[in-house]
Tab-separated table of C-alpha atoms (C1' of nucleotides) in Angstrom:
chain	number	residue	atom	x	y	z
A	590	MET	CA	-0.209	0.081	0.109
A	591	LEU	CA	1.251	3.586	-0.979
A	592	PRO	CA	1.855	5.629	2.093
A	593	VAL	CA	-0.206	8.791	2.703
A	594	PHE	CA	1.224	11.421	5.248
A	595	ALA	CA	-0.758	13.969	7.122
A	596	LEU	CA	1.359	16.856	8.456
A	597	VAL	CA	-0.296	18.660	11.450
A	598	ASP	CA	1.385	21.824	11.979
A	599	CYS	CA	0.297	24.095	14.925
A	600	ASN	CA	-0.322	27.659	13.842
A	601	ASN	CA	2.244	30.357	15.061
A	602	PHE	CA	2.725	27.878	18.054
A	603	TYR	CA	4.043	30.005	20.881
A	604	VAL	CA	1.766	32.960	20.077
A	605	SER	CA	-1.270	30.360	20.181
A	606	CYS	CA	-0.114	28.888	23.413
A	607	GLU	CA	-0.257	32.609	25.091
A	608	ARG	CA	-3.588	33.361	23.200
A	609	VAL	CA	-5.240	30.005	24.919
A	610	PHE	CA	-4.522	31.646	28.421
A	611	ASN	CA	-5.135	35.322	27.158
A	612	SER	CA	-7.941	35.686	24.939
A	613	LYS	CA	-7.562	39.406	24.675
A	614	LEU	CA	-4.627	38.507	22.382
A	615	LEU	CA	-6.856	37.065	19.872
A	616	GLY	CA	-6.941	39.298	16.481
A	617	LYS	CA	-3.972	41.553	17.911
A	618	PRO	CA	-0.313	41.466	16.958
A	619	VAL	CA	1.587	39.348	19.272
A	620	ILE	CA	5.278	38.124	19.217
A	621	VAL	CA	7.163	35.714	21.402
A	622	LEU	CA	10.869	36.487	21.995
A	623	SER	CA	14.007	34.246	22.374
A	624	ASN	CA	16.156	33.908	25.343
A	625	ASN	CA	17.228	37.305	27.038
A	626	ASP	CA	14.192	38.831	25.102
A	627	GLY	CA	16.557	39.089	22.256
A	628	CYS	CA	14.757	38.271	18.936
A	629	ALA	CA	11.165	37.445	17.721
A	630	ILE	CA	10.774	33.942	17.258
A	631	ALA	CA	6.902	33.598	17.056
A	632	ARG	CA	4.609	35.823	15.391
A	633	SER	CA	0.736	36.202	15.105
A	634	ASP	CA	-0.396	36.639	11.640
A	635	GLU	CA	-1.036	40.179	12.327
A	636	ALA	CA	2.382	40.642	13.478
A	637	LYS	CA	3.622	39.168	10.490
A	638	ALA	CA	1.472	41.600	8.373
A	639	LEU	CA	3.385	44.363	10.121
A	640	GLY	CA	6.518	43.131	8.604
A	641	ILE	CA	8.096	41.718	11.631
A	642	LYS	CA	10.470	38.749	10.312
A	643	MET	CA	11.076	35.549	11.857
A	644	GLY	CA	14.316	35.989	14.075
A	645	VAL	CA	14.671	39.653	13.943
A	646	PRO	CA	16.440	41.343	16.874
A	647	VAL	CA	13.813	43.270	18.984
A	648	PHE	CA	15.677	46.434	19.143
A	649	GLN	CA	15.220	46.632	15.423
A	650	ILE	CA	11.493	46.698	15.724
A	651	LEU	CA	10.895	48.861	18.591
A	652	ASN	CA	9.305	51.440	16.529
A	653	ILE	CA	6.742	49.062	15.167
A	654	ILE	CA	6.004	47.459	18.374
A	655	LYS	CA	5.283	50.988	19.799
A	656	ALA	CA	3.168	52.194	16.855
A	657	HIS	CA	1.064	49.075	16.461
A	658	LYS	CA	0.852	48.255	20.180
A	659	VAL	CA	2.377	44.824	19.415
A	660	HIS	CA	1.867	42.575	22.590
A	661	VAL	CA	5.387	41.205	23.455
A	662	TYR	CA	6.136	37.921	25.498
A	663	SER	CA	9.223	36.336	26.701
A	664	SER	CA	9.456	32.745	25.765
A	665	ASN	CA	7.637	30.426	28.409
A	666	TYR	CA	9.044	26.818	27.246
A	667	ALA	CA	7.418	25.150	30.313
A	668	LEU	CA	4.125	26.312	28.984
A	669	TYR	CA	4.609	25.384	25.271
A	670	GLY	CA	6.135	22.060	26.158
A	671	ASP	CA	3.110	21.171	28.085
A	672	MET	CA	0.690	22.423	25.461
A	673	SER	CA	2.507	20.346	22.839
A	674	GLN	CA	1.933	17.268	24.828
A	675	ARG	CA	-1.852	18.058	24.920
A	676	VAL	CA	-1.808	18.402	21.071
A	677	ILE	CA	-0.034	15.213	20.897
A	678	GLN	CA	-2.339	13.490	23.307
A	679	ALA	CA	-5.265	14.560	20.891
A	680	LEU	CA	-3.390	13.333	17.730
A	681	THR	CA	-2.872	10.148	18.841
A	682	GLN	CA	-6.842	9.404	18.792
A	683	PHE	CA	-6.477	9.715	14.925
A	684	SER	CA	-3.724	7.297	14.079
A	685	PRO	CA	-1.591	4.552	15.828
A	686	ASN	CA	1.264	5.690	13.752
A	687	ILE	CA	2.487	9.061	14.532
A	688	GLU	CA	5.894	10.806	14.436
A	689	ILE	CA	6.385	13.737	16.762
A	690	TYR	CA	8.568	15.838	14.446
A	691	SER	CA	9.063	18.999	16.694
A	692	ILE	CA	7.430	20.714	19.396
A	693	ASP	CA	4.673	21.890	16.905
A	694	GLU	CA	4.619	19.457	14.176
A	695	SER	CA	3.574	15.857	13.720
A	696	PHE	CA	3.381	13.308	10.827
A	697	LEU	CA	0.334	10.924	10.953
A	698	ASP	CA	0.185	7.856	8.832
A	699	LEU	CA	-3.139	7.929	6.807
A	700	SER	CA	-2.420	5.089	4.416
A	701	GLY	CA	-5.698	3.318	3.616
A	702	PHE	CA	-7.968	6.084	3.739
A	703	SER	CA	-10.143	6.642	0.561
A	704	SER	CA	-9.658	9.957	-1.005
A	705	HIS	CA	-12.909	11.743	0.055
A	706	ASN	CA	-12.479	10.333	3.566
A	707	ARG	CA	-9.116	11.947	3.897
A	708	THR	CA	-9.984	15.647	3.830
A	709	GLU	CA	-12.950	14.848	6.102
A	710	TYR	CA	-10.837	13.021	8.553
A	711	GLY	CA	-8.268	15.968	8.408
A	712	ARG	CA	-11.277	18.287	9.269
A	713	LYS	CA	-12.112	16.130	12.265
A	714	ILE	CA	-8.561	16.110	13.415
A	715	LYS	CA	-8.309	19.966	13.188
A	716	TYR	CA	-11.722	20.362	14.913
A	717	THR	CA	-10.715	18.098	17.671
A	718	VAL	CA	-7.288	19.546	18.444
A	719	GLU	CA	-8.740	23.064	18.520
A	720	LYS	CA	-11.491	22.071	20.728
A	721	TRP	CA	-9.359	19.970	23.192
A	722	THR	CA	-6.234	22.344	23.425
A	723	GLY	CA	-7.362	25.736	22.076
A	724	ILE	CA	-4.518	25.478	19.514
A	725	PRO	CA	-5.179	26.112	15.957
A	726	VAL	CA	-3.580	23.596	13.266
A	727	SER	CA	-3.206	23.325	9.564
A	728	ILE	CA	-3.133	20.083	7.990
A	729	GLY	CA	-1.608	19.076	4.726
A	730	ILE	CA	-1.904	15.490	3.279
A	731	ALA	CA	0.108	13.969	0.378
A	732	GLU	CA	2.157	10.823	-0.661
A	733	THR	CA	5.396	12.098	0.769
A	734	LYS	CA	6.584	14.089	3.601
A	735	THR	CA	7.950	16.836	1.453
A	736	LEU	CA	4.622	16.927	-0.429
A	737	ALA	CA	2.698	17.120	2.788
A	738	LYS	CA	4.876	20.052	3.980
A	739	ILE	CA	3.707	21.828	0.754
A	740	ALA	CA	0.128	20.917	1.101
A	741	ASN	CA	0.290	22.159	4.779
A	742	ARG	CA	1.831	25.546	3.519
A	743	ILE	CA	-1.150	26.016	1.034
A	744	ALA	CA	-3.638	24.899	3.573
A	745	LYS	CA	-2.321	27.447	6.002
A	746	LYS	CA	-1.845	30.413	3.668
A	747	SER	CA	-4.809	30.063	1.243
A	748	LYS	CA	-8.337	30.924	1.919
A	749	LYS	CA	-10.027	28.162	0.014
A	750	PRO	CA	-8.590	24.982	1.777
A	751	ASN	CA	-9.694	26.344	5.045
A	752	GLY	CA	-6.914	24.696	7.024
A	753	VAL	CA	-6.826	21.182	5.567
A	754	LEU	CA	-5.466	20.282	2.139
A	755	ASP	CA	-5.382	16.951	0.352
A	756	LEU	CA	-2.984	16.838	-2.495
A	757	THR	CA	-2.694	13.057	-2.747
A	758	ALA	CA	-3.286	11.982	-6.311
A	759	SER	CA	-4.604	15.299	-7.017
A	760	PRO	CA	-4.989	16.942	-10.472
A	761	TYR	CA	-3.958	20.129	-8.767
A	762	GLN	CA	-0.730	18.963	-7.663
A	763	ASP	CA	1.389	20.764	-10.547
A	764	LYS	CA	-0.526	23.992	-9.682
A	765	ALA	CA	0.206	23.593	-5.972
A	766	LEU	CA	4.067	23.085	-6.710
A	767	GLU	CA	4.035	26.005	-9.035
A	768	LEU	CA	2.849	28.239	-6.197
A	769	ILE	CA	5.673	27.245	-3.840
A	770	ASP	CA	8.924	29.283	-4.141
A	771	VAL	CA	11.962	26.978	-4.347
A	772	GLU	CA	13.024	28.436	-1.030
A	773	ASP	CA	10.032	27.360	0.710
A	774	VAL	CA	10.616	23.708	-0.172
A	775	TRP	CA	11.481	21.491	2.801
A	776	GLY	CA	15.047	20.959	2.789
A	777	ILE	CA	16.052	23.912	0.600
A	778	GLY	CA	17.781	26.614	2.637
A	779	ARG	CA	19.558	29.810	1.773
A	780	SER	CA	22.573	28.440	-0.072
A	781	TYR	CA	20.697	25.819	-2.249
A	782	SER	CA	17.852	28.260	-3.051
A	783	ARG	CA	20.389	30.998	-4.383
A	784	PHE	CA	22.083	28.237	-6.446
A	785	LEU	CA	18.784	26.837	-7.668
A	786	LYS	CA	17.540	30.234	-8.812
A	787	GLU	CA	20.765	31.016	-10.512
A	788	ASN	CA	19.996	28.203	-12.577
A	789	GLY	CA	16.643	29.101	-13.542
A	790	ILE	CA	14.797	26.828	-10.859
A	791	LYS	CA	12.294	29.204	-8.999
A	792	ASN	CA	9.414	27.055	-7.808
A	793	ALA	CA	8.956	23.614	-6.600
A	794	LEU	CA	7.488	22.429	-9.885
A	795	GLN	CA	10.557	23.471	-11.616
A	796	LEU	CA	12.657	21.631	-9.125
A	797	ARG	CA	10.468	18.408	-9.404
A	798	ASP	CA	11.160	18.411	-13.115
A	799	ALA	CA	14.875	19.205	-12.777
A	800	ASN	CA	17.799	17.067	-14.433
A	801	ASP	CA	18.382	14.264	-11.896
A	802	TRP	CA	22.193	14.080	-12.835
A	803	PHE	CA	22.322	17.952	-12.383
A	804	ILE	CA	20.921	17.827	-9.016
A	805	LYS	CA	22.754	14.772	-7.772
A	806	LYS	CA	26.170	16.442	-8.818
A	807	ARG	CA	25.417	19.735	-7.077
A	808	MET	CA	23.272	18.662	-4.171
A	809	GLY	CA	24.417	15.035	-3.483
A	810	ILE	CA	22.237	12.356	-2.403
A	811	VAL	CA	19.990	14.648	-0.286
A	812	GLY	CA	19.063	16.403	-3.585
A	813	THR	CA	18.296	13.190	-5.229
A	814	ARG	CA	15.970	12.112	-2.316
A	815	LEU	CA	14.287	15.624	-2.484
A	816	LEU	CA	13.289	15.103	-6.178
A	817	HIS	CA	11.895	11.848	-5.516
A	818	GLU	CA	9.833	13.097	-2.635
A	819	LEU	CA	8.450	15.873	-4.871
A	820	ARG	CA	7.597	13.133	-7.528
A	821	GLY	CA	5.514	11.266	-5.011
A	822	ILE	CA	8.133	8.685	-4.158
A	823	SER	CA	8.664	8.395	-0.437
A	824	ARG	CA	12.005	8.646	0.668
A	825	TYR	CA	11.560	9.658	4.277
A	826	PRO	CA	9.403	7.073	6.092
A	827	LEU	CA	7.454	7.840	9.286
A	828	GLU	CA	9.576	7.464	12.160
A	829	ARG	CA	7.391	6.257	15.188
A	830	CYS	CA	10.323	5.896	17.777
A	831	PRO	CA	12.697	8.709	18.128
A	832	SER	CA	16.191	7.313	17.431
A	833	PRO	CA	18.413	8.102	20.758
A	834	LYS	CA	20.153	11.287	20.647
A	835	ARG	CA	23.627	11.714	19.389
A	836	GLY	CA	24.668	14.518	21.514
A	837	ILE	CA	23.199	17.040	24.035
A	838	THR	CA	24.093	20.724	23.988
A	839	VAL	CA	23.418	23.325	26.706
A	840	SER	CA	24.371	26.875	25.771
A	841	ARG	CA	23.243	30.451	26.768
A	842	SER	CA	24.200	33.942	25.442
A	843	PHE	CA	24.732	36.323	28.525
A	844	LYS	CA	22.621	39.406	28.611
A	845	GLN	CA	25.685	41.330	29.768
A	846	THR	CA	29.203	40.143	28.788
A	847	ILE	CA	31.433	38.656	31.319
A	848	GLY	CA	35.019	39.018	31.610
A	849	ALA	CA	35.744	37.144	34.945
A	850	LEU	CA	36.734	33.173	34.884
A	851	ALA	CA	34.984	32.909	38.180
A	852	GLU	CA	31.628	33.899	36.564
A	853	LEU	CA	32.105	31.657	33.582
A	854	LEU	CA	33.027	28.676	35.690
A	855	GLU	CA	29.749	29.171	37.584
A	856	ALA	CA	27.628	29.425	34.333
A	857	VAL	CA	29.230	26.347	32.812
A	858	ALA	CA	28.707	24.339	35.921
A	859	GLY	CA	24.954	25.387	35.472
A	860	TYR	CA	24.990	24.222	31.924
A	861	VAL	CA	26.446	20.767	32.968
A	862	SER	CA	23.841	20.544	35.548
A	863	ILE	CA	21.167	20.846	32.853
A	864	GLY	CA	22.808	18.747	30.381
A	865	THR	CA	23.495	15.906	32.725
A	866	LYS	CA	19.929	15.891	33.825
A	867	LYS	CA	18.871	15.717	30.154
A	868	LEU	CA	21.510	12.740	29.891
A	869	ARG	CA	20.088	10.805	32.799
A	870	LYS	CA	16.548	11.095	31.532
A	871	GLU	CA	17.636	9.805	28.126
A	872	HIS	CA	19.483	7.050	30.240
A	873	SER	CA	22.688	7.699	28.499
A	874	VAL	CA	26.126	8.382	29.474
A	875	ALA	CA	28.725	10.710	27.592
A	876	GLY	CA	31.942	9.445	26.394
A	877	ALA	CA	33.291	13.006	25.653
A	878	LEU	CA	32.640	16.605	26.647
A	879	ILE	CA	33.170	19.797	24.665
A	880	VAL	CA	33.172	23.111	26.229
A	881	PHE	CA	33.300	26.216	24.250
A	882	LEU	CA	33.412	30.117	24.823
A	883	MET	CA	32.852	33.095	22.779
A	884	THR	CA	32.757	36.786	22.597
A	885	ASN	CA	29.955	38.740	20.876
A	886	ARG	CA	29.756	37.056	17.300
A	887	PHE	CA	28.302	40.286	15.809
A	888	LYS	CA	31.418	42.515	16.899
A	889	LYS	CA	34.469	41.826	14.681
A	890	GLU	CA	37.035	43.760	17.034
A	891	ARG	CA	38.447	41.600	20.029
A	892	TYR	CA	36.533	38.516	18.638
A	893	TYR	CA	37.609	35.189	20.184
A	894	TYR	CA	36.168	31.811	20.047
A	895	ASN	CA	37.685	28.538	21.512
A	896	MET	CA	36.636	25.187	22.318
A	897	THR	CA	37.993	21.930	23.660
A	898	THR	CA	37.125	18.374	23.645
A	899	ILE	CA	37.869	16.206	26.527
A	900	ARG	CA	37.564	12.355	26.234
A	901	LEU	CA	36.364	10.802	29.373
A	902	PRO	CA	38.127	8.015	30.939
A	903	VAL	CA	34.732	6.264	31.790
A	904	PRO	CA	31.563	7.250	30.061
A	905	THR	CA	29.418	9.051	32.645
A	906	SER	CA	26.388	11.237	33.476
A	907	ASP	CA	27.451	12.243	37.109
A	908	THR	CA	26.991	16.018	37.473
A	909	SER	CA	29.947	16.703	39.879
A	910	GLU	CA	32.454	14.780	37.836
A	911	LEU	CA	31.442	16.423	34.575
A	912	ILE	CA	31.440	19.809	36.149
A	913	GLN	CA	35.111	19.121	37.091
A	914	TYR	CA	36.129	18.086	33.674
A	915	ALA	CA	34.118	21.026	32.191
A	916	HIS	CA	35.881	23.393	34.579
A	917	ARG	CA	39.379	21.978	33.602
A	918	GLY	CA	38.412	22.700	29.851
A	919	LEU	CA	37.198	26.194	30.336
A	920	THR	CA	39.937	27.115	32.332
A	921	GLU	CA	42.205	25.790	29.360
A	922	ILE	CA	40.416	27.812	26.773
A	923	TYR	CA	39.689	31.028	28.877
A	924	LYS	CA	41.762	33.969	27.948
A	925	LYS	CA	41.982	36.962	30.236
A	926	GLY	CA	41.094	40.292	28.692
A	927	TYR	CA	38.121	39.464	26.659
A	928	LEU	CA	34.537	40.167	27.202
A	929	TYR	CA	32.507	36.827	26.700
A	930	LYS	CA	29.074	36.686	25.377
A	931	LYS	CA	28.244	32.883	25.291
A	932	ALA	CA	29.599	29.645	26.579
A	933	GLY	CA	28.237	26.108	26.345
A	934	VAL	CA	28.835	22.557	26.928
A	935	MET	CA	28.030	19.572	24.559
A	936	PHE	CA	28.123	15.998	25.570
A	937	THR	CA	28.870	13.575	22.750
A	938	ASP	CA	29.683	10.006	21.914
A	939	LEU	CA	26.606	9.120	23.818
A	940	ALA	CA	26.003	5.378	24.764
A	941	PRO	CA	23.193	3.494	26.940
A	942	GLU	CA	23.947	3.708	30.664
A	943	THR	CA	23.719	0.027	30.566
A	944	GLN	CA	26.641	-0.501	28.315
A	945	VAL	CA	29.463	1.229	30.394
A	946	GLN	CA	32.878	-0.219	29.859
A	947	THR	CA	34.607	-0.061	33.173
A	948	ASN	CA	37.998	0.930	33.446
A	949	PHE	CA	40.192	-0.802	36.186
A	950	LEU	CA	41.817	2.335	36.829
A	951	ASP	CA	38.670	4.023	37.805
A	952	SER	CA	38.800	5.493	41.124
A	953	ILE	CA	35.058	6.400	41.076
A	954	ASP	CA	32.430	4.410	42.830
A	955	ARG	CA	29.856	4.340	40.207
A	956	ILE	CA	27.225	2.719	42.047
A	957	HIS	CA	27.274	5.290	44.811
A	958	SER	CA	27.282	8.152	42.226
A	959	ASN	CA	24.404	6.594	40.395
A	960	ARG	CA	22.364	6.457	43.477
A	961	LEU	CA	23.362	9.995	44.337
A	962	MET	CA	22.163	11.282	40.838
A	963	LYS	CA	18.874	9.379	41.094
A	964	ALA	CA	18.111	10.979	44.543
A	965	LEU	CA	19.065	14.456	43.251
A	966	ASP	CA	16.815	14.091	40.089
A	967	ASN	CA	13.807	12.751	42.142
A	968	ILE	CA	14.176	15.706	44.710
A	969	ASN	CA	14.208	18.102	41.979
A	970	GLU	CA	11.439	16.631	40.171
A	971	LYS	CA	9.208	16.772	43.230
A	972	MET	CA	10.311	19.969	44.737
A	973	GLY	CA	11.198	22.386	41.919
A	974	SER	CA	13.984	22.108	39.458
A	975	SER	CA	16.627	23.787	41.574
A	976	THR	CA	15.866	22.667	44.931
A	977	LEU	CA	19.248	20.848	45.093
A	978	LYS	CA	22.203	22.206	43.036
A	979	TYR	CA	25.946	22.061	43.156
A	980	ALA	CA	27.738	24.860	44.934
A	981	ALA	CA	29.810	25.308	41.743
A	982	VAL	CA	26.661	27.007	40.226
A	983	GLY	CA	27.054	29.632	42.814
A	984	LEU	CA	24.774	30.714	45.535
A	985	SER	CA	21.712	32.910	45.231
A	986	GLY	CA	21.896	36.544	43.910
A	987	LYS	CA	21.743	38.136	40.700
A	988	LYS	CA	24.206	36.474	38.177
A	989	LYS	CA	25.284	38.199	34.991
A	990	TRP	CA	25.010	34.898	33.271
A	991	GLN	CA	21.271	34.358	34.109
A	992	THR	CA	18.755	34.337	31.164
A	993	VAL	CA	16.452	37.366	31.435
A	994	PHE	CA	12.775	36.938	30.654
A	995	ASN	CA	11.000	40.362	31.422
A	996	HIS	CA	7.975	39.725	29.504
A	997	ARG	CA	6.975	36.251	30.667
A	998	SER	CA	3.373	35.183	30.975
A	999	ARG	CA	2.641	32.807	34.060
A	1000	SER	CA	3.050	28.969	33.765
A	1001	TYR	CA	-0.668	28.571	33.755
A	1002	THR	CA	-0.439	24.650	33.314
A	1003	THR	CA	2.735	23.557	35.069
A	1004	ASN	CA	3.179	25.614	38.137
A	1005	TRP	CA	0.561	25.353	41.029
A	1006	ASN	CA	1.560	28.830	42.293
A	1007	GLN	CA	0.438	30.262	38.951
A	1008	LEU	CA	-2.736	28.723	37.892
A	1009	LEU	CA	-5.012	30.752	35.906
A	1010	GLU	CA	-7.527	32.735	37.980
A	1011	VAL	CA	-11.118	33.102	36.673
A	1012	SER	CA	-12.820	36.312	37.429
B	539	DT	C1'	23.436	49.951	24.020
B	540	DC	C1'	20.490	45.848	22.340
B	541	DT	C1'	21.424	39.990	17.816
B	542	DG	C1'	18.403	32.447	20.593
B	543	DG	C1'	18.927	27.429	21.371
B	544	DG	C1'	19.332	22.682	20.026
B	545	DG	C1'	19.364	19.341	16.672
B	546	DT	C1'	20.337	15.989	12.230
B	547	DC	C1'	22.794	14.320	8.069
B	548	DC	C1'	26.329	14.347	4.523
B	549	DT	C1'	30.820	15.101	2.516
B	550	DA	C1'	35.583	15.815	1.689
B	551	DG	C1'	39.938	15.362	3.248
B	552	DG	C1'	43.559	13.466	6.223
B	553	DA	C1'	45.535	9.534	9.093
B	554	DC	C1'	46.466	5.229	9.096
B	555	DC	C1'	46.791	0.389	7.500
B	556	DC	C1'	47.785	-3.517	4.495
C	1337	DT	C1'	64.014	9.882	-11.065
C	1338	DC	C1'	60.784	6.336	-10.696
C	1339	DT	C1'	56.948	6.661	-6.377
C	1340	DG	C1'	50.102	1.439	-6.102
C	1341	DG	C1'	45.838	1.049	-4.872
C	1342	DG	C1'	42.474	0.230	-1.779
C	1343	DG	C1'	40.123	0.257	2.479
C	1344	DT	C1'	38.487	2.071	7.121
C	1345	DC	C1'	37.879	5.605	10.518
C	1346	DC	C1'	37.873	9.997	12.133
C	1347	DT	C1'	37.001	15.026	12.278
C	1348	DA	C1'	35.646	19.410	10.566
C	1349	DG	C1'	32.483	22.016	8.344
C	1350	DG	C1'	28.654	22.818	5.511
C	1351	DA	C1'	23.732	22.697	4.956
C	1352	DC	C1'	19.556	22.027	6.585
C	1353	DC	C1'	15.421	21.718	10.140
C	1354	DC	C1'	12.448	23.385	14.168
DNA sequence: TCTGGGGTCCTAGGACCC
DNA sequence: TCTGGGGTCCTAGGACCC
């Protein structure tokens, strides 16, 4: 049986989450900002209409915000993560085979539905998700993921499909592809879109009908797969179980630059704490650790970036052990006299925690350390995420490296202290 | 003055081995 | 001066995604 994919995509997801808990925002321009309230990373349709682009720094649009009374929110990942779970919960009613692609997108397997049922079924999915969660979604249906993406885009942008478009075996498929600029095709980014346009390939239809050999030569195997997908031959199957992570990164920009090593050490200890917690949640251990440090990348003068990789004698997810290694690495790459803007840690060479090769020179009591980590995670899970923390992260007080969220909404769904009051 | 964070996959080239 | 031919593994960097 030929596969049929439905891509369910939440509209302006972060903004929609804010609107669920504040109906005054409906119909108004709203944006949600990145960490430190730096850039606009989600925009309502009204905000998009004002010309606010994805990822634009806030300081560049202050006049628009003021003139049009744009509502501005800091990002609230606890809320968005929780809302995402609710959407997924609703979607699982509609297909046993679902791939959670990102926080706001899922693919559903709709193979086996006859054509007039599919659109109807899509409508039912859309209606149910909106009713259960308050989040509006668009649905694109087609023979491949790439075509479903295109159907979704048209479903979202055009009036007629009203949020659900089935392009499977559709006589309108050519028309649809012609409507899509080549840079809006899934898998075509800045670099490829420039190259393709220079070669007269301006929309998805022209890309689909491009010369195989030419595309293979210039875009490799990825380009070939993309052509096939546009032609209705599925090259990216539905992935029901997420494959284990290959790496975990925790990094942050600082609102203010930092010069002192002591403060950077605290910041990095904090990132290791976050990262190791994720590591343990995945039941993984890290075989290597990368620490990096950089000044402001937008400033050419006095720019400095450095990183170092530390191979661990025994793969581990122990927080205190990894803080020590990270501190060693950071001290190595730190250079006095620079003002740093960002630092981070990456855990790589991940392996399942059950497969740790012990080293007879190992001086650490692994069983004890595992028990300690479990207790730490349990307490922080129950009592709040920083009930117990390592002294290396620093004691209370305002820190230069702490991320700023000056426009945050309350955590309506995840924090007992911040439940919505109905008046 | 002010510019996010976390991922994946692919490829080319070097090191090394037989 | 002549100077093979593969193979594997690893890494860095590019390109893309949300």
